[in-house]
Amino acid sequence: IKNPSKANETWKQDYKLGKKAASVTLNSNFEGVTVPAGKYLALVISGEVIEADMKAKTTLWFVPKVGLVKQTYEISKNILTLELEKYEFDKK
């Protein structure tokens, strides 16, 4: 992931898994997201991974000073969603 990321950026990375060629294309944006831990303005990174004959899509929502609050992963019409349930700020 590019750091810092800006809205409406796209980048691609080719790589190998063993001898198999693979690539990932990522896009960035900002949007509101609601998860059990609360409502946030998040940097959203969405992408498509292509490895040989397999395609997968993923979206990640990052919040400053909190981290990853949500992720979806889709492969073969199966979707996995992970959401942050609880976050406590350090009181120091």
XYZ file of C-alpha atoms in Angstrom:
92
model
C 0.000 0.000 0.000
C 1.345 3.421 -0.879
C 2.062 5.621 2.104
C 0.811 8.261 2.065
C -2.115 7.368 -0.177
C -4.271 9.956 -1.884
C -7.853 9.740 -3.146
C -8.324 8.201 -6.586
C -4.830 6.711 -6.938
C -4.269 3.422 -8.760
C -1.142 1.289 -8.774
C -0.166 -2.182 -9.952
C 2.447 -4.640 -8.757
C 3.561 -7.812 -10.541
C 5.172 -10.584 -8.518
C 5.815 -14.338 -8.507
C 4.577 -17.081 -6.219
C 7.164 -19.749 -6.796
C 7.247 -19.949 -10.601
C 3.704 -18.602 -11.107
C 3.211 -15.016 -12.235
C 0.775 -12.906 -10.256
C -0.311 -9.289 -10.049
C -2.328 -6.959 -7.878
C -4.018 -3.726 -8.909
C -5.018 -1.384 -6.076
C -7.144 1.767 -5.862
C -7.409 4.231 -2.994
C -10.180 6.528 -1.834
C -11.687 7.946 1.360
C -15.166 7.151 2.676
C -17.161 6.772 5.836
C -17.440 3.301 7.326
C -19.536 1.937 10.175
C -18.405 -1.140 12.114
C -19.389 -2.425 15.565
C -16.540 -0.331 17.061
C -17.991 2.932 15.665
C -18.206 5.280 12.693
C -15.033 6.499 11.015
C -13.658 8.316 7.975
C -11.353 5.754 6.421
C -8.732 5.372 3.737
C -10.191 2.638 1.539
C -7.872 0.417 -0.490
C -9.605 -1.911 -2.920
C -7.927 -4.283 -5.252
C -7.947 -7.303 -7.461
C -5.362 -10.062 -7.165
C -4.728 -12.315 -10.156
C -2.691 -15.469 -9.536
C -2.541 -17.884 -12.476
C -6.211 -18.717 -13.126
C -7.512 -17.385 -9.776
C -8.969 -13.910 -9.209
C -9.714 -12.445 -5.804
C -10.977 -9.046 -4.688
C -10.256 -7.364 -1.407
C -11.166 -4.066 0.221
C -9.517 -2.672 3.345
C -10.646 0.306 5.469
C -7.858 2.022 7.442
C -8.472 4.704 10.090
C -5.692 6.979 11.385
C -4.603 6.152 14.957
C -6.887 3.074 14.955
C -5.657 0.883 12.092
C -7.557 -1.643 10.015
C -11.267 -1.486 10.952
C -12.793 -3.577 8.153
C -11.739 -5.970 5.402
C -13.661 -7.885 2.774
C -12.203 -10.682 0.683
C -14.036 -12.262 -2.253
C -13.010 -15.385 -4.125
C -15.238 -17.634 -6.227
C -18.394 -15.764 -5.123
C -17.548 -16.427 -1.452
C -17.188 -13.269 0.633
C -15.432 -13.006 3.974
C -15.981 -9.814 6.002
C -13.943 -8.872 9.072
C -14.922 -5.877 11.233
C -13.407 -4.248 14.291
C -15.719 -4.903 17.237
C -14.043 -2.811 19.922
C -11.320 -0.208 20.185
C -10.051 1.589 23.272
C -7.809 4.629 22.929
C -4.679 4.623 25.071
C -5.390 6.982 27.991
C -1.722 8.021 28.390
